[in-house]
mmCIF file of C-alpha atoms in Angstrom:
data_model
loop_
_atom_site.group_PDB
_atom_site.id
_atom_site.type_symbol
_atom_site.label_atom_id
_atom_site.label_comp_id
_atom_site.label_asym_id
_atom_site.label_seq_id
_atom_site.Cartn_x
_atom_site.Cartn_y
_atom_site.Cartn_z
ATOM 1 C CA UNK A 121 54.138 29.675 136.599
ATOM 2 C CA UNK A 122 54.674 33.674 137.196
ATOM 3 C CA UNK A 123 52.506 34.092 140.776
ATOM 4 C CA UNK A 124 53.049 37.673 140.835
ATOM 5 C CA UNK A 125 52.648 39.673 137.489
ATOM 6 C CA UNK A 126 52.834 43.166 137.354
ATOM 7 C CA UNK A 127 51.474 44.903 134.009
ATOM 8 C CA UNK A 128 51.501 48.543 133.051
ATOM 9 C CA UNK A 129 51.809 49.635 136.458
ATOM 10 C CA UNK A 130 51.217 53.846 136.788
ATOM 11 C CA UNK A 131 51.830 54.924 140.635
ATOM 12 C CA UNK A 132 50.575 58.955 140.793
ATOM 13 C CA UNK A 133 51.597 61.199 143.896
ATOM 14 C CA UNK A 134 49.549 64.790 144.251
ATOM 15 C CA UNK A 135 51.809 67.776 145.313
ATOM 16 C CA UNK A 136 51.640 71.210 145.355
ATOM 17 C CA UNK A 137 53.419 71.569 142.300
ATOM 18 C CA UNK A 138 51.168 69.338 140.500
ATOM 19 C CA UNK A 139 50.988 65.245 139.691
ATOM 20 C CA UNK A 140 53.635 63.445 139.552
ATOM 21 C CA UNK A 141 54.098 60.162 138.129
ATOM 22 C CA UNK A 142 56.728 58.045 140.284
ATOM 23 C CA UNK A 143 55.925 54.904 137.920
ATOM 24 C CA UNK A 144 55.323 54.545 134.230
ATOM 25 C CA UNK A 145 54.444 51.055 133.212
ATOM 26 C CA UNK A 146 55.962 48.897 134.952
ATOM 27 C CA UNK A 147 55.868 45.367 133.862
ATOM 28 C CA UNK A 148 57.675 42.413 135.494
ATOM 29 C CA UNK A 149 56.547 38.543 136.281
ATOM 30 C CA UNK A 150 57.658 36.640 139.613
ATOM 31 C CA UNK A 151 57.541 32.679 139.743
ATOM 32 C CA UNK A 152 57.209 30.702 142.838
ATOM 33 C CA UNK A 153 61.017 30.324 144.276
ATOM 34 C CA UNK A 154 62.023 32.348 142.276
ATOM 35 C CA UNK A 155 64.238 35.976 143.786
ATOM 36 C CA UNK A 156 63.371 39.024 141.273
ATOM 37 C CA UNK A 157 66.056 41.918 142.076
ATOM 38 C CA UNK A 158 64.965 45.705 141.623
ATOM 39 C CA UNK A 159 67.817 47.792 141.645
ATOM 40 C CA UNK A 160 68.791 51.362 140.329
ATOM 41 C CA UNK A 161 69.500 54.661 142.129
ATOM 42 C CA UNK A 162 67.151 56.266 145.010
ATOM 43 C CA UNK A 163 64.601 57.595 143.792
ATOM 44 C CA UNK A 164 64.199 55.071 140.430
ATOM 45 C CA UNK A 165 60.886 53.983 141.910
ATOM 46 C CA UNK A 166 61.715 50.703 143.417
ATOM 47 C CA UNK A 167 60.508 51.399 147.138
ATOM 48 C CA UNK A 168 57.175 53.512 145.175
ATOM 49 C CA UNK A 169 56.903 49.689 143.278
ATOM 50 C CA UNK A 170 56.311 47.826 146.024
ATOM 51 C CA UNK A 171 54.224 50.058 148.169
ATOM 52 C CA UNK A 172 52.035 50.096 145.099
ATOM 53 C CA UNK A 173 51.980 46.389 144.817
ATOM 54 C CA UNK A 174 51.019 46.026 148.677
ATOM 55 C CA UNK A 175 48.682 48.958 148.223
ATOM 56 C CA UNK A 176 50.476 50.947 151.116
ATOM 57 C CA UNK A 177 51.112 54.360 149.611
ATOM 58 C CA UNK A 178 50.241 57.246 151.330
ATOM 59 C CA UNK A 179 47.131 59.003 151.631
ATOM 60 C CA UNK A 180 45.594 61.401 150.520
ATOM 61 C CA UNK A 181 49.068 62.350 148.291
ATOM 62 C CA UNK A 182 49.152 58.785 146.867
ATOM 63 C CA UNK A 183 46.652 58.422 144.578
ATOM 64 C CA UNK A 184 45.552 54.335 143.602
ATOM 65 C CA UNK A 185 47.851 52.609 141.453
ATOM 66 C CA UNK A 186 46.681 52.058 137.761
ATOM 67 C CA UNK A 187 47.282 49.015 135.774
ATOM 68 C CA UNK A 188 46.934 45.157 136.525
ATOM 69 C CA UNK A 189 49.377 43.349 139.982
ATOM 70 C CA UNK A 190 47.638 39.742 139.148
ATOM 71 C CA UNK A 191 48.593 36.922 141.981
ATOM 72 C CA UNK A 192 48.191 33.562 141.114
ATOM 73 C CA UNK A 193 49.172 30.832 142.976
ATOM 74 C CA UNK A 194 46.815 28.105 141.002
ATOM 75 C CA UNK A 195 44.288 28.078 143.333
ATOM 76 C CA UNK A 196 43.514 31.783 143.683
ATOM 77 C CA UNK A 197 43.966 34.205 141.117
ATOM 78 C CA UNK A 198 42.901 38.119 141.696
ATOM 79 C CA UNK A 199 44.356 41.393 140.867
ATOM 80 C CA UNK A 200 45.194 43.463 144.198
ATOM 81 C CA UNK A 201 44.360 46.449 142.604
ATOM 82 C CA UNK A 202 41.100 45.813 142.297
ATOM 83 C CA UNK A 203 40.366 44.020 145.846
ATOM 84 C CA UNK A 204 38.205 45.788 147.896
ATOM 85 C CA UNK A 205 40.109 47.488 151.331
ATOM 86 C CA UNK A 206 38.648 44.878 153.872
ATOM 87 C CA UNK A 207 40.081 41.973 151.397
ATOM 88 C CA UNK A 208 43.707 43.774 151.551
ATOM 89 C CA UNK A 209 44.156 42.210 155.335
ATOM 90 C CA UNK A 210 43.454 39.145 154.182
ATOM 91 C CA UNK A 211 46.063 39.259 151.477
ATOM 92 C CA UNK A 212 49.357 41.213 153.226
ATOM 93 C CA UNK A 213 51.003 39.051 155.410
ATOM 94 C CA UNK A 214 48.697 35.702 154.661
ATOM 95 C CA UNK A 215 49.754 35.732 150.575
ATOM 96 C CA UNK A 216 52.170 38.539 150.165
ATOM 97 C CA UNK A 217 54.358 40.170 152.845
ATOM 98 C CA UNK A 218 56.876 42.799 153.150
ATOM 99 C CA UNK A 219 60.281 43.770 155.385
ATOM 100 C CA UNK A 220 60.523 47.334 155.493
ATOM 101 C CA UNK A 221 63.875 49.148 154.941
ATOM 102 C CA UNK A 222 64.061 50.480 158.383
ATOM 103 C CA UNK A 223 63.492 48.002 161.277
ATOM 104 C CA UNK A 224 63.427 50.836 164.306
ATOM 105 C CA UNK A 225 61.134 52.587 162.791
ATOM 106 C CA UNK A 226 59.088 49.350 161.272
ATOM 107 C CA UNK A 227 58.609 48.366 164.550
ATOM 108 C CA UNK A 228 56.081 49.677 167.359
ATOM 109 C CA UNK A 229 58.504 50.792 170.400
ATOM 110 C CA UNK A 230 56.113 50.376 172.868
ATOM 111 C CA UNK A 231 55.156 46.669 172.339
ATOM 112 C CA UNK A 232 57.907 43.809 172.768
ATOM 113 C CA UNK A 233 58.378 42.055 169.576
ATOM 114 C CA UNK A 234 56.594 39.074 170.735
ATOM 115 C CA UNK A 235 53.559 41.152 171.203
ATOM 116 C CA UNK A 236 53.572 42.406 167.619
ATOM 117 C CA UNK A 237 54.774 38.924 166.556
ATOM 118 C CA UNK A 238 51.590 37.330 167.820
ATOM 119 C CA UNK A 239 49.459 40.053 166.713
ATOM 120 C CA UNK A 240 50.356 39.227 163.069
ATOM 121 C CA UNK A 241 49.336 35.444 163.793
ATOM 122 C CA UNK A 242 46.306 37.161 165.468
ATOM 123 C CA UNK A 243 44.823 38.895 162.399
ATOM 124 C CA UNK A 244 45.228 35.915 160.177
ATOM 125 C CA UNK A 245 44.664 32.960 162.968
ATOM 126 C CA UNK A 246 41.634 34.296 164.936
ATOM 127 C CA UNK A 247 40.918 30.583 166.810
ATOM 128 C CA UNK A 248 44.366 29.730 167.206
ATOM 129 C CA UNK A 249 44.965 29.878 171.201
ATOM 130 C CA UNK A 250 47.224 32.273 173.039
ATOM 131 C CA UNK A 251 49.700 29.460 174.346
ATOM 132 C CA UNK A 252 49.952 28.390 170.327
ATOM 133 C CA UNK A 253 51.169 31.643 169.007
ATOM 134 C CA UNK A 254 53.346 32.612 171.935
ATOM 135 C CA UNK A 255 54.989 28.871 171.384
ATOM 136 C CA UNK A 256 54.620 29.729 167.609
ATOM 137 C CA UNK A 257 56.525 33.091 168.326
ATOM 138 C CA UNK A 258 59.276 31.609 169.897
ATOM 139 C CA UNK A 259 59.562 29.281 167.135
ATOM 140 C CA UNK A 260 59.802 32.131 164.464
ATOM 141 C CA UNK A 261 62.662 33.456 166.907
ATOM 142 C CA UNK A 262 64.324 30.695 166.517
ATOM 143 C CA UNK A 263 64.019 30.171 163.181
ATOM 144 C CA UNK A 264 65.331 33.465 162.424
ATOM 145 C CA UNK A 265 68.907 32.814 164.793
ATOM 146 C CA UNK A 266 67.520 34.896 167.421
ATOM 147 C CA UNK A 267 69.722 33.686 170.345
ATOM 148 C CA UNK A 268 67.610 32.636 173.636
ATOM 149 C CA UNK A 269 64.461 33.546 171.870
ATOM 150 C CA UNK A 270 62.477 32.860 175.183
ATOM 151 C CA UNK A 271 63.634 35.903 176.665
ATOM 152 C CA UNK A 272 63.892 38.412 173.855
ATOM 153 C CA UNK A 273 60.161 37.821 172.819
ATOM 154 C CA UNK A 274 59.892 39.826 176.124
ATOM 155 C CA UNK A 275 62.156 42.868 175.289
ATOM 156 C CA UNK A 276 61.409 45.848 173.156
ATOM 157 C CA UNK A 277 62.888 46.533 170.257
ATOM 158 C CA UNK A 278 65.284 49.240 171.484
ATOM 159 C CA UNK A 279 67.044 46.487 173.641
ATOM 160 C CA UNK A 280 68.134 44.554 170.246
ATOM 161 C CA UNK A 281 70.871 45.359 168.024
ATOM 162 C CA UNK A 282 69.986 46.815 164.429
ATOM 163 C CA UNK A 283 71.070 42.694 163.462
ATOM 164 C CA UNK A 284 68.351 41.365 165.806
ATOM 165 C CA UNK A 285 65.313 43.818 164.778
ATOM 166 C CA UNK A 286 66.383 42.895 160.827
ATOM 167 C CA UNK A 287 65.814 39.166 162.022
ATOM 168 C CA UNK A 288 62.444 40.264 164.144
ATOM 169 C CA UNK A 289 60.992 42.202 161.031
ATOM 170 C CA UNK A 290 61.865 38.763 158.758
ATOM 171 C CA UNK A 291 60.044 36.600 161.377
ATOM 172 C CA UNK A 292 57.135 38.709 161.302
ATOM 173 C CA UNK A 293 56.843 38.806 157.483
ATOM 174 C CA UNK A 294 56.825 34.872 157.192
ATOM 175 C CA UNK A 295 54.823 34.452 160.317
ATOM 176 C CA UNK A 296 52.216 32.888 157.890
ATOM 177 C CA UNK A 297 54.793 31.347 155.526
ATOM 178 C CA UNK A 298 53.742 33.917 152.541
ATOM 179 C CA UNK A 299 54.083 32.472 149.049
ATOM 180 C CA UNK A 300 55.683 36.193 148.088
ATOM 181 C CA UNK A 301 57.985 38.399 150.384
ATOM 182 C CA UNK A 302 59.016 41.537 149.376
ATOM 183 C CA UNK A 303 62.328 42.743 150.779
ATOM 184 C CA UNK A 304 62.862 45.967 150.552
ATOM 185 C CA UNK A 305 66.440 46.895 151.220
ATOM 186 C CA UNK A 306 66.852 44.538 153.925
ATOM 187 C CA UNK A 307 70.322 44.533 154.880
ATOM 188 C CA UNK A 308 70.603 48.710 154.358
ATOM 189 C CA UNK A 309 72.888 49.877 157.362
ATOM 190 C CA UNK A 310 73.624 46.243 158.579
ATOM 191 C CA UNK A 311 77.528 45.485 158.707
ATOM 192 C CA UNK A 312 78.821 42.824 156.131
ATOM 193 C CA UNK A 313 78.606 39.961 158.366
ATOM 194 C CA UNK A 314 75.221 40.209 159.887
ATOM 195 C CA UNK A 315 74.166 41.209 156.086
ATOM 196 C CA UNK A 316 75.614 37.638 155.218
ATOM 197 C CA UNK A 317 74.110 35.585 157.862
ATOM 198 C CA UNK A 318 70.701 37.594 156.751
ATOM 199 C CA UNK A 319 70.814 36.776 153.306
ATOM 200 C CA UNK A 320 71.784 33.496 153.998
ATOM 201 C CA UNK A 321 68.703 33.274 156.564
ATOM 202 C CA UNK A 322 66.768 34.370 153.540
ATOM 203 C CA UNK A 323 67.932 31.774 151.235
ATOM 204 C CA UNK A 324 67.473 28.616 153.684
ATOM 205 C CA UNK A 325 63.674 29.926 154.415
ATOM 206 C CA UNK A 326 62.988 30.530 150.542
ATOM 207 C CA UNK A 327 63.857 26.951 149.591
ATOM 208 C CA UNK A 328 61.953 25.501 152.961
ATOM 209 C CA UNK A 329 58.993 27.171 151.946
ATOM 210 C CA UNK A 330 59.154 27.550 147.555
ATOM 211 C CA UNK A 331 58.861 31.327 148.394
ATOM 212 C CA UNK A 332 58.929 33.571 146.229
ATOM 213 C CA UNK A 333 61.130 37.369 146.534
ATOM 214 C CA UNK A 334 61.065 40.524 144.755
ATOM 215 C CA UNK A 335 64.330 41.791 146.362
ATOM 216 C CA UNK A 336 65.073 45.440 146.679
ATOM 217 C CA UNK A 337 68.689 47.102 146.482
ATOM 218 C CA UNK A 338 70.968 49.385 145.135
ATOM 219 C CA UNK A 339 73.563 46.911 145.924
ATOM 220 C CA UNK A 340 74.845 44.780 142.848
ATOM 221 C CA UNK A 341 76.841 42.628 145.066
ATOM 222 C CA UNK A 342 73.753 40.959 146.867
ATOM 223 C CA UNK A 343 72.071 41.653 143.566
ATOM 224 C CA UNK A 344 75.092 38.856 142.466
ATOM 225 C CA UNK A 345 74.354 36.924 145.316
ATOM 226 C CA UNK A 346 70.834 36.017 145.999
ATOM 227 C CA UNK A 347 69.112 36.613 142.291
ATOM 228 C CA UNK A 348 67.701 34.603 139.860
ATOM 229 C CA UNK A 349 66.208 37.683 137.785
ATOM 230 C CA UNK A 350 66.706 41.747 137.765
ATOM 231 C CA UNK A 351 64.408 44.487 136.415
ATOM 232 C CA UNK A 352 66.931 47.723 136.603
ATOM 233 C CA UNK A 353 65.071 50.857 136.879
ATOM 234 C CA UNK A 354 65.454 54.141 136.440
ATOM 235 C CA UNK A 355 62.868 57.094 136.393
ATOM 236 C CA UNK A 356 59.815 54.870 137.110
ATOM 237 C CA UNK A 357 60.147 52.805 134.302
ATOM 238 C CA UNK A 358 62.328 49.365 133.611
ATOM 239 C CA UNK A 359 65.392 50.195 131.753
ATOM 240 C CA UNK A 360 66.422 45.862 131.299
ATOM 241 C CA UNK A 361 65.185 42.947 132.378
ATOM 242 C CA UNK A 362 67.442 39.965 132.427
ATOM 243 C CA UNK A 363 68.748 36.848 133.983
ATOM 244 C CA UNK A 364 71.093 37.676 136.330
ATOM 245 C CA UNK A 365 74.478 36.672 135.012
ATOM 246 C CA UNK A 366 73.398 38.563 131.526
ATOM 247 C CA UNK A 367 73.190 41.652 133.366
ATOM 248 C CA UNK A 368 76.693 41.135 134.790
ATOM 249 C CA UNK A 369 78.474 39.499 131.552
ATOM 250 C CA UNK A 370 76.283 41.187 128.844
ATOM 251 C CA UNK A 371 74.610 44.234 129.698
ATOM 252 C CA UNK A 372 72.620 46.008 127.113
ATOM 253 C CA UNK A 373 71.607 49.532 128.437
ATOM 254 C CA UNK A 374 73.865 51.736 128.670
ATOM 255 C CA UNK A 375 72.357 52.563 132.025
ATOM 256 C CA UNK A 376 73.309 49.501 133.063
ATOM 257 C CA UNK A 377 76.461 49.040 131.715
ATOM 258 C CA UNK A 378 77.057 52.430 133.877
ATOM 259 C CA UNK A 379 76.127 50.805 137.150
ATOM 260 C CA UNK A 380 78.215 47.846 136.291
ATOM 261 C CA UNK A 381 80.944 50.029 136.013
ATOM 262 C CA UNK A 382 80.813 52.086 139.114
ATOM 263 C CA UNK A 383 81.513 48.986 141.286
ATOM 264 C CA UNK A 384 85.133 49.326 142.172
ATOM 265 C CA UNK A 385 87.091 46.601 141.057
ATOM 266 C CA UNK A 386 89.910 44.584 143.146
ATOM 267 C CA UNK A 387 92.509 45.152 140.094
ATOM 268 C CA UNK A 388 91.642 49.058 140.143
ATOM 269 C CA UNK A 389 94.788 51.077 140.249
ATOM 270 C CA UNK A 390 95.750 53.106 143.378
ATOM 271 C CA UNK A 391 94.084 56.293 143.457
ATOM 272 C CA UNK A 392 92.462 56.319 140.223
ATOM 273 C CA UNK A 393 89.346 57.964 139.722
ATOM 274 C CA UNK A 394 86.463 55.889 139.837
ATOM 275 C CA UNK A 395 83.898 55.617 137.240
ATOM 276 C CA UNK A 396 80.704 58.024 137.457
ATOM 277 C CA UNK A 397 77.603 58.163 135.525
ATOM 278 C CA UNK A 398 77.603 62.041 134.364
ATOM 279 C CA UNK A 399 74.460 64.015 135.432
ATOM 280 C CA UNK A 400 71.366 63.922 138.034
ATOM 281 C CA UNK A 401 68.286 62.259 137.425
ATOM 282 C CA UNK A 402 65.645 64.213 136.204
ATOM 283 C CA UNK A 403 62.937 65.977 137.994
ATOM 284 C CA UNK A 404 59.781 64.416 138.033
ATOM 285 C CA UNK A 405 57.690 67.409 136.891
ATOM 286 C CA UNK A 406 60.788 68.033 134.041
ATOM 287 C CA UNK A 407 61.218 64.704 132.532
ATOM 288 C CA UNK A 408 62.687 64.411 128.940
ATOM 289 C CA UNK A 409 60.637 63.439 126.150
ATOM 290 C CA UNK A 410 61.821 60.119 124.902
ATOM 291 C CA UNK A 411 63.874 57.877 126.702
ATOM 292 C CA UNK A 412 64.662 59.302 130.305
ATOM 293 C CA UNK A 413 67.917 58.240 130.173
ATOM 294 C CA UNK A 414 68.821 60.741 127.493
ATOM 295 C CA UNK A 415 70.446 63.450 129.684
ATOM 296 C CA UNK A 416 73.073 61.314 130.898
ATOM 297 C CA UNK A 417 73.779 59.155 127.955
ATOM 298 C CA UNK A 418 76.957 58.730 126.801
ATOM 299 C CA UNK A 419 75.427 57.695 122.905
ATOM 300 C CA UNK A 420 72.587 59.964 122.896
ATOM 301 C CA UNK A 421 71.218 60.779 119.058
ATOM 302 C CA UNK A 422 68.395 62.265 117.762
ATOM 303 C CA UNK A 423 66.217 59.606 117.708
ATOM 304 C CA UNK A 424 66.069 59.293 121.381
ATOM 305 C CA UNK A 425 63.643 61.775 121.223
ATOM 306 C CA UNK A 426 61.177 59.081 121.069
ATOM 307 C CA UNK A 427 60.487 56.702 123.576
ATOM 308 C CA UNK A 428 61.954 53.678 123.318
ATOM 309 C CA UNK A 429 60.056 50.403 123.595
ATOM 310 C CA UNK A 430 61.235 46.854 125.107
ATOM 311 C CA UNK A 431 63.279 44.991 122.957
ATOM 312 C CA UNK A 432 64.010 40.977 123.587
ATOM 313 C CA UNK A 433 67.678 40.669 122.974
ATOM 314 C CA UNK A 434 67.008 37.224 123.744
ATOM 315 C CA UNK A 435 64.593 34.719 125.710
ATOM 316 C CA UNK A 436 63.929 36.432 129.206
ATOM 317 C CA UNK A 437 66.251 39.368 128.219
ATOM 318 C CA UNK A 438 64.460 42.926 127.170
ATOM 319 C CA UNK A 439 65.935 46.185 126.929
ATOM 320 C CA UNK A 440 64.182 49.714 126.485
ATOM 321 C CA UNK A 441 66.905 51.544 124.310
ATOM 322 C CA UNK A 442 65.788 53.182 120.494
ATOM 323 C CA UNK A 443 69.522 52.199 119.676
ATOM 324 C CA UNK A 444 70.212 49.111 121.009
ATOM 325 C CA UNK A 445 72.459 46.904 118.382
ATOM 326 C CA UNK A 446 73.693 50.568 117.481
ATOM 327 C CA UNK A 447 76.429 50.955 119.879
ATOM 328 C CA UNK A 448 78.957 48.671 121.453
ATOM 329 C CA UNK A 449 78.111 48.931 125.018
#
């Protein structure tokens, strides 16, 4: 059962040159234990996606999402778009919560992180005592790998390594075990081994509590790693959707197949050049009629002139391309 579904989702941004649209239907599903990857280049919308699901963008610029973000977890069923503003701190953190790219700046420097720990169980857990969420705290700590957890729930969040505030940010997210987390970019700027032990932290609390994740990244190695799903995106809309081992073994866009193809590969020769996709993406205020793609596409015809419209390949697999079963990707 899909307890996240995102339909037709249209995210508008006011600027002095005019509107412009960051999304453009969006439509994805999320089951319970399930981990959904976004991925694509900055600036595909993927960040803009889920600040529009938790109904964070900013204001004024941001204007309110259009279309339907329906949670349903069998006993509650809304559409967050539609929930009134005093309902919205009810939902973040209690059904849907969120790490933020950048843990430094995520994270108030003037409160220790066991202040703004407990202040999460505050807003959700109004009776529960002081002594119970400070020993609650130091249990998230813990969970999290925080070494001596009894002492760093006193520090601030300058005194922990970039490692240490990724784990704070995770413990504060699942503070009320959330039955959705979004992750978005989690491990950016981390070094390979602490991004391991996080993703692995991830994993062992997703199966302890049937948690969903709609994970963020450019990176298709984690992408490999950690999900079930992917959505790629590119210029606010979703280019293919598809189990994850289809995306890596059978890719059907020939956006895709050009991500696929910039990972360098262990058998690369020495010093060869490595694999580009030609072009920029386009402007928001500029964008090509038709698929958006178009610019850059190495098998662009005529008919691309008109937008394209998901296709199902196969069960769970859709792609938005006006020649797909054309071209041997």
């Amino acid at each position: 059962m899909a307890i996240l579904t995102v339909k037709n989702l249209v995210t508008t941004f006011q600027t002095d040159r005019g509107s412009a649209r960051a999304l453009d239907g969006v439509n994805f599903s999320l089951e319970k234990g399930q981990t959904l990857g976004l991925v694509g280049e900055s600036g595909c919308g993927k960040s803009v996606t889920s600040l529009s699901i938790m109904r964070l963008l900013p204001k004024p610029s941001g204007d309110s999402p259009e279309g339907e973000v329906i949670y349903d977890d069998g006993t509650d069923r809304f559409d967050i778009l539609k929930e009134p503003a005093e309902n919205l701190l009810k939902i973040r953190g209690r059904k849907i919560a969120m790490i933020f790219q950048d843990p430094l700046t995520s994270l108030n420097p003037v409160y220790t992180v066991g202040y703004q720990l407990m202040e999460t169980l505050q807003v959700h857990f109004p009776k529960m005592s002081s002594q119970a969420m400070f020993k609650r705290a130091v249990e998230l700590l813990t969970d999290v790998g925080i070494p001596a957890p009894d002492q760093r729930i006193h520090e601030y969040p300058h005194q922990l390594s970039g490692g240490m505030r990724q784990r704070v940010m995770i413990a504060i997210a699942l503070a009320c075990e959330p039955d959705i987390l979004i992750a978005d970019e989690p491990t950016t700027a981390l070094d390979v081994t602490i991004q391991a032990q996080i993703l692995d932290l991830m994993r062992t609390l997703q199966k302890k509590n049937n948690m969903a994740i709609l994970f963020i990244t450019h990176d298709l190695g984690v992408v490999a790693e950690m999900c079930d799903d992917v959505c790629v995106m590119y210029a606010g809309k979703v280019a293919e959707h598809a189990p994850v081992e289809e995306i890596f073994n059978d890719p059907q866009h020939p956006y895709t197949q050009g991500l696929i193809n910039s990972i360098p590969k262990l058998n690369t020769a020495q010093k060869s050049q490595l694999f580009e996709i030609k072009g920029m993406v386009p402007d928001l205020f500029s964008m090509p009629k038709g698929c958006r793609f178009q610019n850059r596409c190495p098998y662009v015809a005529e008919k691309c002139g008109q937008p394209p419209t998901p296709t199902q390949v196969r069960a769970g697999h859709e792609v938005s391309c006006i020649r797909h079963g054309e071209i041997d990707l």
